[in-house]
Coordinates of C-alpha atoms and ligand atoms in Angstrom, one line a residue:
X1 CA 108.7 256.1 -29.7
X2 CA 107.8 255.9 -26.0
X3 CA 109.8 258.8 -24.5
X4 CA 112.2 258.3 -21.6
X5 CA 110.0 260.6 -19.4
X6 CA 107.3 257.8 -19.7
X7 CA 109.7 254.9 -19.1
X8 CA 110.5 254.4 -22.8
X9 CA 113.7 254.8 -24.8
X10 CA 113.1 257.7 -27.1
X11 CA 115.1 260.8 -26.2
X12 CA 114.6 262.8 -29.4
X13 CA 112.6 265.8 -30.5
X14 CA 109.0 265.7 -29.4
X15 CA 107.5 267.4 -32.5
X16 CA 109.2 264.9 -34.7
X17 CA 107.9 262.0 -32.5
X18 CA 104.3 263.3 -32.7
X19 CA 104.5 263.8 -36.5
X20 CA 105.7 260.2 -36.9
X21 CA 102.7 259.1 -34.9
X22 CA 100.4 261.1 -37.1
X23 CA 102.2 259.6 -40.2
X24 CA 101.2 256.2 -38.8
X25 CA 97.6 257.4 -38.6
X26 CA 97.7 258.7 -42.2
X27 CA 99.1 255.3 -43.3
X28 CA 96.1 253.5 -41.7
X29 CA 97.7 252.0 -38.6
X30 CA 95.0 250.2 -36.7
X31 CA 96.0 251.7 -33.4
X32 CA 98.3 254.5 -32.3
X33 CA 99.4 254.7 -28.7
X34 CA 100.3 258.1 -27.2
X35 CA 100.9 259.0 -23.5
X36 CA 98.1 260.7 -21.6
X37 CA 100.7 263.3 -20.6
X38 CA 101.3 264.2 -24.2
X39 CA 97.6 264.0 -25.3
X40 CA 97.1 267.8 -25.6
X41 CA 100.0 268.4 -27.9
X42 CA 99.5 265.1 -29.8
X43 CA 95.9 266.1 -30.9
X44 CA 97.1 269.6 -31.5
X45 CA 99.7 268.3 -33.9
X46 CA 97.2 266.4 -36.0
X47 CA 97.4 267.4 -39.7
X48 CA 94.2 268.9 -40.9
X49 CA 91.4 266.4 -41.5
X50 CA 93.5 263.3 -40.8
X51 CA 91.8 262.2 -37.7
X52 CA 88.3 262.7 -39.3
X53 CA 89.3 260.7 -42.4
X54 CA 91.1 257.9 -40.5
X55 CA 89.8 254.7 -38.9
X56 CA 92.8 254.6 -36.5
X57 CA 91.9 254.1 -32.9
X58 CA 93.9 256.3 -30.5
X59 CA 95.1 254.6 -27.3
X60 CA 95.9 257.1 -24.6
X61 CA 98.2 255.4 -22.0
X62 CA 99.5 256.1 -18.5
X63 CA 102.4 254.2 -17.0
X64 CA 103.3 254.1 -13.3
X65 CA 106.7 252.4 -12.7
X66 CA 106.5 252.7 -8.9
X67 CA 103.2 251.1 -7.8
X68 CA 99.6 250.5 -8.6
X69 CA 97.6 253.7 -7.8
X70 CA 94.6 253.5 -5.5
X71 CA 91.2 252.8 -7.0
X72 CA 90.2 256.4 -6.7
X73 CA 93.4 257.5 -8.5
X74 CA 92.9 254.9 -11.2
X75 CA 89.3 256.2 -11.8
X76 CA 90.7 259.7 -12.2
X77 CA 93.4 258.6 -14.7
X78 CA 90.8 256.7 -16.6
X79 CA 88.4 259.7 -16.7
X80 CA 91.3 262.0 -17.8
X81 CA 92.1 259.7 -20.7
X82 CA 88.4 259.6 -21.8
X83 CA 88.1 263.4 -21.6
X84 CA 91.4 263.9 -23.5
X85 CA 90.0 261.9 -26.4
X86 CA 91.0 258.3 -26.0
X87 CA 89.2 255.7 -28.1
X88 CA 90.9 253.2 -25.8
X89 CA 92.3 253.8 -22.3
X90 CA 95.5 252.1 -21.2
X91 CA 96.9 252.0 -17.7
X92 CA 100.0 250.0 -16.9
X93 CA 101.3 250.0 -13.3
X94 CA 104.2 248.3 -11.5
X95 CA 102.8 245.5 -9.2
X96 CA 105.0 245.1 -6.1
X97 CA 102.5 242.7 -4.5
X98 CA 100.2 240.4 -6.4
X99 CA 97.2 241.5 -4.3
X100 CA 97.4 245.0 -5.9
X101 CA 96.3 243.5 -9.2
X102 CA 92.8 243.5 -7.8
X103 CA 92.7 247.3 -8.2
X104 CA 93.4 247.0 -11.9
X105 CA 90.8 244.2 -12.4
X106 CA 88.2 246.2 -10.4
X107 CA 88.9 249.2 -12.7
X108 CA 88.3 247.0 -15.8
X109 CA 85.0 245.8 -14.3
X110 CA 83.9 249.4 -13.4
X111 CA 84.9 250.7 -16.8
X112 CA 82.9 248.0 -18.5
X113 CA 79.7 248.5 -16.4
X114 CA 79.9 252.3 -16.0
X115 CA 81.2 253.8 -19.2
X116 CA 81.6 250.8 -21.5
X117 CA 84.9 252.5 -22.6
X118 CA 87.4 250.0 -24.1
X119 CA 90.1 249.7 -21.5
X120 CA 93.5 248.0 -21.0
X121 CA 94.7 247.7 -17.4
X122 CA 97.9 245.7 -17.0
X123 CA 100.3 245.0 -14.2
X124 CA 104.1 245.3 -14.8
X125 CA 106.8 243.2 -13.1
X126 CA 106.7 239.5 -12.3
X127 CA 104.0 239.9 -9.6
X128 CA 101.8 241.6 -12.2
X129 CA 102.3 239.0 -14.9
X130 CA 99.0 237.2 -14.2
X131 CA 97.1 240.3 -15.3
X132 CA 98.7 239.9 -18.7
X133 CA 98.3 236.1 -18.9
X134 CA 94.6 236.5 -18.1
X135 CA 94.1 239.7 -20.0
X136 CA 91.1 238.4 -22.0
X137 CA 89.5 236.8 -18.9
X138 CA 89.6 240.1 -17.1
X139 CA 88.1 242.0 -20.0
X140 CA 91.2 243.9 -21.3
X141 CA 90.7 245.3 -24.8
X142 CA 94.2 243.9 -25.7
X143 CA 97.4 242.8 -24.2
X144 CA 101.1 242.8 -25.3
X145 CA 103.4 239.9 -26.1
X146 CA 107.1 240.0 -26.9
X147 CA 108.2 238.5 -30.2
X148 CA 110.8 236.5 -28.3
X149 CA 112.2 236.1 -24.8
X150 CA 114.6 239.0 -24.2
X151 CA 112.6 241.4 -26.4
X152 CA 110.1 242.5 -23.9
X153 CA 108.9 246.1 -24.1
X154 CA 107.8 246.1 -20.4
X155 CA 108.9 244.2 -17.3
X156 CA 106.9 240.9 -16.8
X157 CA 105.7 240.9 -20.5
X158 CA 105.2 237.3 -21.7
X159 CA 106.1 236.2 -25.2
X160 CA 103.4 236.0 -27.9
X161 CA 103.9 232.2 -28.2
X162 CA 103.4 231.8 -24.4
X163 CA 100.2 233.8 -24.5
X164 CA 98.8 232.0 -27.5
X165 CA 100.1 228.4 -27.0
X166 CA 100.3 227.9 -23.2
X167 CA 97.7 230.4 -21.8
X168 CA 95.4 230.2 -24.9
X169 CA 94.5 233.9 -24.6
X170 CA 92.3 233.9 -27.7
X171 CA 90.0 231.3 -26.1
X172 CA 89.7 233.0 -22.8
X173 CA 86.4 234.7 -21.8
X174 CA 85.1 236.2 -18.6
X175 CA 83.7 232.7 -17.8
X176 CA 87.2 231.0 -18.0
X177 CA 88.0 229.3 -14.7
X178 CA 91.5 229.9 -13.2
X179 CA 93.9 227.7 -11.3
X180 CA 97.5 228.7 -10.5
X181 CA 100.7 227.8 -8.6
X182 CA 101.5 230.0 -5.5
X183 CA 105.2 230.3 -4.8
X184 CA 108.2 232.6 -4.5
X185 CA 110.2 232.4 -6.7
X186 CA 107.8 231.0 -9.4
X187 CA 109.2 231.9 -12.8
X188 CA 111.0 228.5 -13.1
X189 CA 107.9 226.5 -12.4
X190 CA 107.0 223.8 -14.9
X191 CA 103.5 223.5 -13.5
X192 CA 101.8 226.0 -15.9
X193 CA 103.1 224.0 -18.9
X194 CA 101.9 220.7 -17.4
X195 CA 98.5 221.8 -16.3
X196 CA 97.6 224.0 -19.3
X197 CA 98.4 221.1 -21.8
X198 CA 96.1 218.9 -19.8
X199 CA 93.3 221.5 -19.5
X200 CA 93.4 221.9 -23.3
X201 CA 93.3 218.2 -23.9
X202 CA 90.3 217.9 -21.6
X203 CA 88.6 220.7 -23.5
X204 CA 88.1 222.8 -20.4
X205 CA 87.5 226.5 -20.5
X206 CA 90.2 227.0 -17.9
X207 CA 93.7 228.5 -17.5
X208 CA 96.6 227.8 -15.1
X209 CA 98.9 230.6 -14.2
X210 CA 102.1 231.3 -12.1
X211 CA 101.4 233.4 -9.0
X212 CA 104.3 235.2 -7.4
X213 CA 103.0 235.4 -3.8
X214 CA 104.9 236.9 -0.8
X215 CA 102.2 236.5 1.8
X216 CA 99.9 233.5 1.3
X217 CA 97.3 234.6 3.9
X218 CA 97.0 238.0 2.4
X219 CA 96.7 236.5 -1.1
X220 CA 94.0 234.1 0.0
X221 CA 92.0 236.9 1.7
X222 CA 91.9 239.0 -1.5
X223 CA 88.4 238.9 -2.9
X224 CA 89.6 238.6 -6.5
X225 CA 91.6 235.4 -5.9
X226 CA 88.9 233.7 -3.8
X227 CA 86.1 234.5 -6.2
X228 CA 84.5 231.5 -7.8
X229 CA 86.5 232.1 -10.9
X230 CA 89.5 230.7 -9.1
X231 CA 88.9 227.0 -8.5
X232 CA 92.1 225.9 -6.9
X233 CA 95.8 226.5 -6.3
X234 CA 99.0 224.4 -6.3
X235 CA 101.4 225.5 -3.6
X236 CA 105.1 225.4 -3.7
X237 CA 108.2 226.7 -1.9
X238 CA 108.1 228.5 0.6
X239 CA 104.3 228.3 1.2
X240 CA 103.6 224.6 1.7
X241 CA 103.6 224.9 5.6
X242 CA 101.9 228.3 5.6
X243 CA 99.1 227.0 3.4
X244 CA 98.0 224.6 6.1
X245 CA 96.8 227.5 8.2
X246 CA 94.7 228.8 5.3
X247 CA 92.5 225.6 5.1
X248 CA 89.1 225.1 6.5
X249 CA 89.4 221.4 5.8
X250 CA 92.5 219.2 5.6
X251 CA 93.2 215.8 4.2
X252 CA 94.3 213.7 7.2
X253 CA 97.7 212.8 5.9
X254 CA 98.4 216.4 4.8
X255 CA 97.6 217.4 8.3
X256 CA 100.2 214.9 9.7
X257 CA 102.8 216.0 7.2
X258 CA 102.1 219.6 8.2
X259 CA 102.3 220.7 4.5
X260 CA 99.9 221.1 1.7
X261 CA 100.7 221.5 -2.0
X262 CA 97.1 221.7 -3.2
X263 CA 94.2 224.0 -2.2
X264 CA 90.8 223.2 -3.6
X265 CA 88.1 225.9 -3.3
X266 CA 85.0 224.7 -1.5
X267 CA 81.5 226.0 -2.4
X268 CA 81.6 228.4 0.6
X269 CA 84.8 230.0 -0.8
X270 CA 87.1 228.4 1.8
X271 CA 89.8 225.8 0.9
X272 CA 90.4 222.2 1.5
X273 CA 94.1 221.3 1.6
X274 CA 95.8 218.1 0.2
X275 CA 99.3 216.9 -0.2
X276 CA 99.7 215.2 -3.6
X277 CA 103.5 215.0 -3.1
X278 CA 103.0 212.2 -0.7
X279 CA 100.3 210.3 -2.6
X280 CA 102.3 210.6 -5.9
X281 CA 105.5 209.5 -4.3
X282 CA 103.9 206.5 -2.7
X283 CA 102.0 205.6 -5.8
X284 CA 105.2 205.7 -7.8
X285 CA 106.9 203.3 -5.4
X286 CA 103.9 201.0 -5.3
X287 CA 103.8 200.8 -9.1
X288 CA 107.5 200.0 -9.3
X289 CA 107.0 197.4 -6.6
X290 CA 104.1 195.7 -8.3
X291 CA 105.6 195.9 -11.8
X292 CA 107.0 192.4 -11.6
X293 CA 104.1 190.8 -9.8
X294 CA 101.2 189.0 -11.5
X295 CA 97.5 189.0 -11.0
X296 CA 96.2 189.3 -7.4
X297 CA 99.6 190.1 -6.1
X298 CA 99.3 193.4 -7.9
X299 CA 97.1 194.9 -5.1
X300 CA 99.2 198.0 -4.9
X301 CA 97.0 199.5 -2.2
X302 CA 98.6 197.1 0.3
X303 CA 101.9 196.4 -1.2
X304 CA 103.9 198.5 1.3
X305 CA 102.1 197.0 4.3
X306 CA 104.7 195.5 6.7
X307 CA 107.7 196.5 4.5
X308 CA 110.8 198.3 5.7
X309 CA 111.1 201.7 4.0
X310 CA 114.4 203.7 4.3
X311 CA 114.0 207.4 3.6
X312 CA 117.1 209.5 3.1
X313 CA 116.4 213.2 3.9
X314 CA 114.1 214.9 6.4
X315 CA 113.0 218.0 4.4
X316 CA 109.7 218.5 2.7
X317 CA 109.9 215.5 0.3
X318 CA 111.3 213.3 3.2
X319 CA 108.3 214.2 5.4
X320 CA 105.9 213.3 2.5
X321 CA 107.6 210.0 2.0
X322 CA 107.8 209.1 5.6
X323 CA 104.2 209.9 6.5
X324 CA 103.1 208.3 3.2
X325 CA 104.8 205.1 4.2
X326 CA 103.2 205.2 7.6
X327 CA 99.8 205.8 6.1
X328 CA 100.3 202.7 3.9
X329 CA 101.1 200.6 6.9
X330 CA 104.8 200.2 6.4
X331 CA 106.3 197.8 9.0
X332 CA 109.4 199.9 9.7
X333 CA 110.3 203.4 8.6
X334 CA 114.0 204.3 8.9
X335 CA 115.0 208.0 8.4
X336 CA 118.6 208.9 7.5
X337 CA 119.6 212.5 7.3
X338 CA 122.7 214.6 7.3
X339 CA 121.3 216.7 10.2
X340 CA 120.6 213.9 12.7
X341 CA 118.4 216.0 15.0
X342 CA 116.1 216.5 12.0
X343 CA 116.1 212.8 11.3
X344 CA 115.2 212.1 15.0
X345 CA 112.3 214.6 14.9
X346 CA 110.8 213.2 11.8
X347 CA 111.2 209.6 13.0
X348 CA 109.5 210.5 16.2
X349 CA 106.6 212.1 14.4
X350 CA 106.0 209.3 11.9
X351 CA 106.7 206.4 14.3
X352 CA 110.0 205.5 12.6
X353 CA 113.6 205.3 13.8
X354 CA 116.5 207.6 12.9
X355 CA 120.0 206.6 11.7
X356 CA 123.0 208.6 10.8
X357 CA 123.9 208.8 7.1
X358 CA 127.2 207.0 7.8
X359 CA 125.2 204.0 9.1
X360 CA 123.5 203.9 5.8
X361 CA 126.7 203.9 3.9
X362 CA 128.5 201.1 5.8
X363 CA 126.2 198.4 4.4
X364 CA 124.7 197.2 7.7
X365 CA 121.2 198.3 6.8
X366 CA 118.6 196.0 5.2
X367 CA 115.2 197.0 3.8
X368 CA 112.6 196.7 1.0
X369 CA 112.4 200.2 -0.4
X370 CA 115.0 203.0 -0.4
X371 CA 113.8 206.5 -1.1
X372 CA 116.3 209.4 -1.7
X373 CA 114.6 212.7 -1.0
X374 CA 117.8 214.8 -0.8
X375 CA 119.1 216.8 -3.7
X376 CA 122.3 214.6 -3.9
X377 CA 122.7 213.5 -7.5
X378 CA 120.9 216.5 -9.0
X379 CA 122.0 218.3 -12.2
X380 CA 124.4 220.2 -12.5
X381 CA 126.3 220.3 -9.2
X382 CA 126.1 216.7 -7.9
X383 CA 125.4 214.4 -10.8
X384 CA 128.4 212.2 -9.8
X385 CA 127.2 211.9 -6.1
X386 CA 125.0 209.3 -4.5
X387 CA 123.6 209.1 -1.0
X388 CA 124.3 205.4 -0.8
X389 CA 127.3 203.7 -2.4
X390 CA 126.8 200.7 -4.7
X391 CA 128.2 198.1 -2.3
X392 CA 125.9 199.2 0.5
X393 CA 123.0 199.1 -2.0
X394 CA 124.0 195.6 -3.0
X395 CA 124.1 194.4 0.7
X396 CA 120.8 196.1 1.6
X397 CA 118.7 194.0 -0.8
X398 CA 116.2 196.7 -1.7
X399 CA 113.5 195.6 -4.1
X400 CA 112.7 199.2 -5.2
X401 CA 114.9 202.3 -5.2
X402 CA 113.2 205.7 -5.6
X403 CA 114.9 209.0 -6.3
X404 CA 113.0 212.3 -5.9
X405 CA 115.6 213.9 -8.1
X406 CA 114.5 213.7 -11.8
X407 CA 117.2 215.8 -13.4
X408 CA 119.0 213.7 -14.7
X409 CA 116.2 211.2 -15.3
X410 CA 118.5 208.4 -14.2
X411 CA 120.6 209.6 -11.3
X412 CA 123.8 207.7 -10.2
X413 CA 121.7 206.2 -7.4
X414 CA 119.1 204.8 -9.8
X415 CA 121.7 203.6 -12.3
X416 CA 123.6 201.7 -9.6
X417 CA 120.4 200.4 -8.1
X418 CA 119.5 198.9 -11.5
X419 CA 123.0 197.3 -11.7
X420 CA 122.3 195.7 -8.3
X421 CA 119.0 194.2 -9.6
X422 CA 116.6 196.7 -7.9
X423 CA 113.6 198.2 -9.6
X424 CA 113.8 201.9 -10.3
X425 CA 111.1 204.3 -9.2
X426 CA 111.5 207.7 -10.9
X427 CA 111.2 211.2 -9.5
X428 CA 109.7 212.2 -12.8
X429 CA 106.8 209.8 -12.2
X430 CA 106.3 211.5 -8.8
X431 CA 106.5 215.0 -10.4
X432 CA 104.0 214.2 -13.1
X433 CA 101.8 212.2 -10.6
X434 CA 101.5 215.1 -8.1
X435 CA 100.4 217.4 -10.9
X436 CA 98.0 214.9 -12.3
X437 CA 96.4 214.3 -9.0
X438 CA 96.1 218.1 -8.5
X439 CA 94.5 218.4 -11.9
X440 CA 91.9 215.7 -10.9
X441 CA 91.2 217.5 -7.6
X442 CA 90.7 220.8 -9.4
X443 CA 88.6 219.6 -12.3
X444 CA 87.1 216.3 -11.4
X445 CA 88.5 215.0 -14.7
X446 CA 91.3 212.6 -15.6
X447 CA 94.6 214.3 -16.3
X448 CA 96.4 213.7 -19.6
X449 CA 99.5 212.2 -17.8
X450 CA 101.3 211.2 -21.0
X451 CA 101.0 214.7 -22.4
X452 CA 102.2 216.1 -19.1
X453 CA 105.2 213.9 -19.1
X454 CA 106.0 214.9 -22.7
X455 CA 105.7 218.6 -21.7
X456 CA 108.2 218.2 -18.8
X457 CA 110.7 216.3 -21.0
X458 CA 110.4 218.9 -23.7
X459 CA 110.9 221.6 -21.1
X460 CA 114.0 219.8 -19.9
X461 CA 115.4 219.7 -23.5
X462 CA 114.9 216.0 -23.6
X463 CA 112.6 216.0 -26.6
X464 CA 114.4 213.0 -28.1
X465 CA 112.8 210.9 -25.3
X466 CA 109.4 212.2 -26.4
X467 CA 109.8 211.2 -30.0
X468 CA 112.7 208.8 -30.0
Ligands
NAP1 P1 114.3 220.5 1.6 O1 113.1 220.6 2.4 O2 115.2 221.7 1.5 O3 115.2 219.2 2.2 C1 116.4 219.0 1.6 C2 116.9 217.6 2.2 O4 118.1 217.3 1.5 C3 117.3 217.7 3.7 O5 117.0 216.5 4.3 C4 118.8 218.0 3.6 O6 119.5 217.5 4.8 C5 119.2 217.1 2.5 N1 120.4 217.5 1.8 C6 120.6 218.7 1.1 N2 121.9 218.7 0.6 C7 122.5 217.6 1.1 C8 123.8 217.1 1.0 N3 124.8 217.7 0.3 N4 124.1 215.9 1.6 C9 123.2 215.2 2.3 N5 121.9 215.7 2.5 C10 121.6 216.8 1.9 O7 114.0 220.1 0.1 P2 112.8 219.1 -0.5 O8 111.7 220.0 -0.9 O9 112.6 218.0 0.5 O10 113.5 218.6 -1.8 C11 114.5 217.7 -1.8 C12 114.8 217.1 -3.2 O11 113.7 216.4 -3.6 C13 115.2 218.2 -4.2 O12 116.1 217.7 -5.1 C14 113.8 218.3 -5.0 O13 114.0 218.8 -6.3 C15 113.3 216.9 -4.9 N6 111.8 216.9 -5.0 C16 111.3 216.2 -6.0 C17 109.9 216.2 -6.2 C18 109.3 215.4 -7.3 O14 108.1 215.6 -7.6 N7 110.1 214.5 -7.9 C19 109.1 216.8 -5.2 C20 109.7 217.5 -4.2 C21 111.1 217.5 -4.1 P3 119.7 218.5 6.1 O15 118.4 218.4 6.9 O16 120.9 217.9 6.8 O17 119.9 219.9 5.6

């Protein structure tokens, strides 16, 4: 019954609508929500004695589908709702930039300390979603969840099961610590599923949320998001380079790579930046390399020392791999990339040498480890492709072949590498590893890696691998 003039779907007779709402009151509905703009005629339409007899709480609501009003305007709307007779005040506003959420959360804090009036202040749209996912943490009286995906009654509304099972809304309190992933786009990110499952397993009062951020500097200078409630952030495309400039301290390898994917809040409210992409990729390769070794030989810390590492790709993942190999003392780092200029630049920066992709394909190259960091082989468009044909793989004599692509789990490159007798190192291990290392930096506790892995597989529709 939300009318079209308030952004709803009801176009019918207003008196009929109001009488239906009062029928709900007469039948003992716990809450009835009416628009602030209709409050006067709504209360005037009350059948005699109904309100006095009922225990129904009246929510008076105001919706702004354009933007988040200023703090002064929000206070005015709040006061109007109270004066008009609201038991609970509700304000929903379209969030065009995530930093505007601070106005809604400040309103909640003021309402609590000044009037004590029960209040709901929620952001609409994807950028506003975090105000819904953290509704209890921020002190909202209630929030809204769709019964299923596609049945949302407002833009950016999560489903009930997401609120309950992933973001554990019922366990949130004002003390709940928050972590999140900064990116744009962000709705496809698997990180919230991975981190929340691990937070729950560790018994931590903490929640991990997706953050649609357009300007990372502005985001990280918004007092709400740098308050001590927010302990750290993951960073993904397109902010990994920009995040470097927002760090007071930098892990030395992250500095060389020129990209961070993890920001940990320091006690002074500033951030230290890390790159767990590189450390997870290197660890994945080291583990694969040592999997066939015995005893002392399994010193994975030094296993890449002196080895020849061939990296295909010179983008973000390629840089992480190349600098990671250099950090581990690789003897020779060879960069092959479609854009040869890019290969040369990365090779110069990490002390390696550049080759053209064709050179890689003609079988002349030898090495210990091959790492594909291009998207070749990825579902759905290039599953039949490989960056290095099987005969060239055979000739190269690699011990370990790593593929950053993890969908499909076994790419053509990895399948053919196994057929050539190489040990496979999986992109899924890197993906879970980078998240697990972030978790440990954020919380100081061990991540539940096996649960994280199960969560990714389930998210990819590969549940049969979870419970074969
Ligand atoms: P990026 O910065 O955009 O770099 C893409 C790289 O792939 C560039 O070197 C590009 O070459 C190359 N490339 C793209 N299409 C190609 C093609 N058709 N033929 C040959 N080379 C091609 O991307 P990124 O962040 O490094 O990610 C690259 C891949 O790694 C993606 O599949 C991503 O999903 C995966 N990844 C996995 C993890 C993990 O945790 N497993 C983490 C990060 C990334 P040019 O320079 O010539 O354009």
